[in-house]
Amino acid sequence: MTDSTSDAWSLPYPVYRFDTGDVDGDGSIDAMVGVVKSTRYHPERGRRIFIFKNYHGLVRPLWMGSKLGGILDDFRFKDGIIRSLELTADGRYVVAEYRWHHFGMDFERFLAKNVTRQEALNIFNQD
């Protein structure tokens, strides 16, 4: 983007998180936006992740994620990895990591499973 041009992408959903980084490893910085919305296959309103590319100075969607693994509570990005804090159906938490793979996020590993929210937050926030 230069001083004389700009591009925008309007999001009509509440935003709970914004992060940047090179998600797909192509050397350019992407924008990760956490939104609260329903989808066709998940009609309940929930937290989702949208990823946008800077394509020749224009904002373009890279991934409009409907879901990761569990019920998404929060995410953060570090060193090519999206770390998620997810709620399970039985009210426990997991912390998982995902990496970009061709056209979406691939599960890498669990950092914690079947833990309390506080235990999960402690692991989620570690560098």
JSON list of C-alpha atoms in Angstrom, two decimals, residues 4-5 24 40 43 46 48-49 52 57-60 62 67 75 82-83 93 100 108 115 120 122 127:
[
{"chain": "A", "resi": 4, "resn": "SER", "atom": "CA", "xyz": [-1.89, 7.51, -2.59]},
{"chain": "A", "resi": 5, "resn": "THR", "atom": "CA", "xyz": [-3.90, 4.26, -2.58]},
{"chain": "A", "resi": 24, "resn": "ASP", "atom": "CA", "xyz": [0.88, -18.83, 4.20]},
{"chain": "A", "resi": 40, "resn": "ARG", "atom": "CA", "xyz": [-24.40, -22.09, 6.62]},
{"chain": "A", "resi": 43, "resn": "PRO", "atom": "CA", "xyz": [-25.94, -21.76, 12.23]},
{"chain": "A", "resi": 46, "resn": "GLY", "atom": "CA", "xyz": [-19.65, -18.36, 17.09]},
{"chain": "A", "resi": 48, "resn": "ARG", "atom": "CA", "xyz": [-14.45, -17.58, 13.51]},
{"chain": "A", "resi": 49, "resn": "ILE", "atom": "CA", "xyz": [-11.17, -16.56, 11.89]},
{"chain": "A", "resi": 52, "resn": "PHE", "atom": "CA", "xyz": [-6.92, -11.62, 4.34]},
{"chain": "A", "resi": 57, "resn": "GLY", "atom": "CA", "xyz": [-2.06, -3.44, -2.53]},
{"chain": "A", "resi": 58, "resn": "LEU", "atom": "CA", "xyz": [-5.60, -4.85, -2.47]},
{"chain": "A", "resi": 59, "resn": "VAL", "atom": "CA", "xyz": [-7.32, -6.67, 0.39]},
{"chain": "A", "resi": 60, "resn": "ARG", "atom": "CA", "xyz": [-8.33, -10.15, -0.72]},
{"chain": "A", "resi": 62, "resn": "LEU", "atom": "CA", "xyz": [-7.27, -15.96, 1.83]},
{"chain": "A", "resi": 67, "resn": "LYS", "atom": "CA", "xyz": [-14.30, -23.59, 12.17]},
{"chain": "A", "resi": 75, "resn": "PHE", "atom": "CA", "xyz": [-6.49, -17.27, 18.81]},
{"chain": "A", "resi": 82, "resn": "ILE", "atom": "CA", "xyz": [-2.14, -20.05, 14.73]},
{"chain": "A", "resi": 83, "resn": "ARG", "atom": "CA", "xyz": [-2.59, -21.05, 18.36]},
{"chain": "A", "resi": 93, "resn": "TYR", "atom": "CA", "xyz": [-10.59, -26.59, 27.18]},
{"chain": "A", "resi": 100, "resn": "TRP", "atom": "CA", "xyz": [-1.50, -23.09, 6.75]},
{"chain": "A", "resi": 108, "resn": "GLU", "atom": "CA", "xyz": [-0.51, -29.52, 14.00]},
{"chain": "A", "resi": 115, "resn": "VAL", "atom": "CA", "xyz": [-7.97, -28.74, 31.12]},
{"chain": "A", "resi": 120, "resn": "ALA", "atom": "CA", "xyz": [-5.60, -23.43, 29.10]},
{"chain": "A", "resi": 122, "resn": "ASN", "atom": "CA", "xyz": [-1.71, -20.13, 30.98]},
{"chain": "A", "resi": 127, "resn": "ASP", "atom": "CA", "xyz": [5.55, -17.59, 24.11]}
]
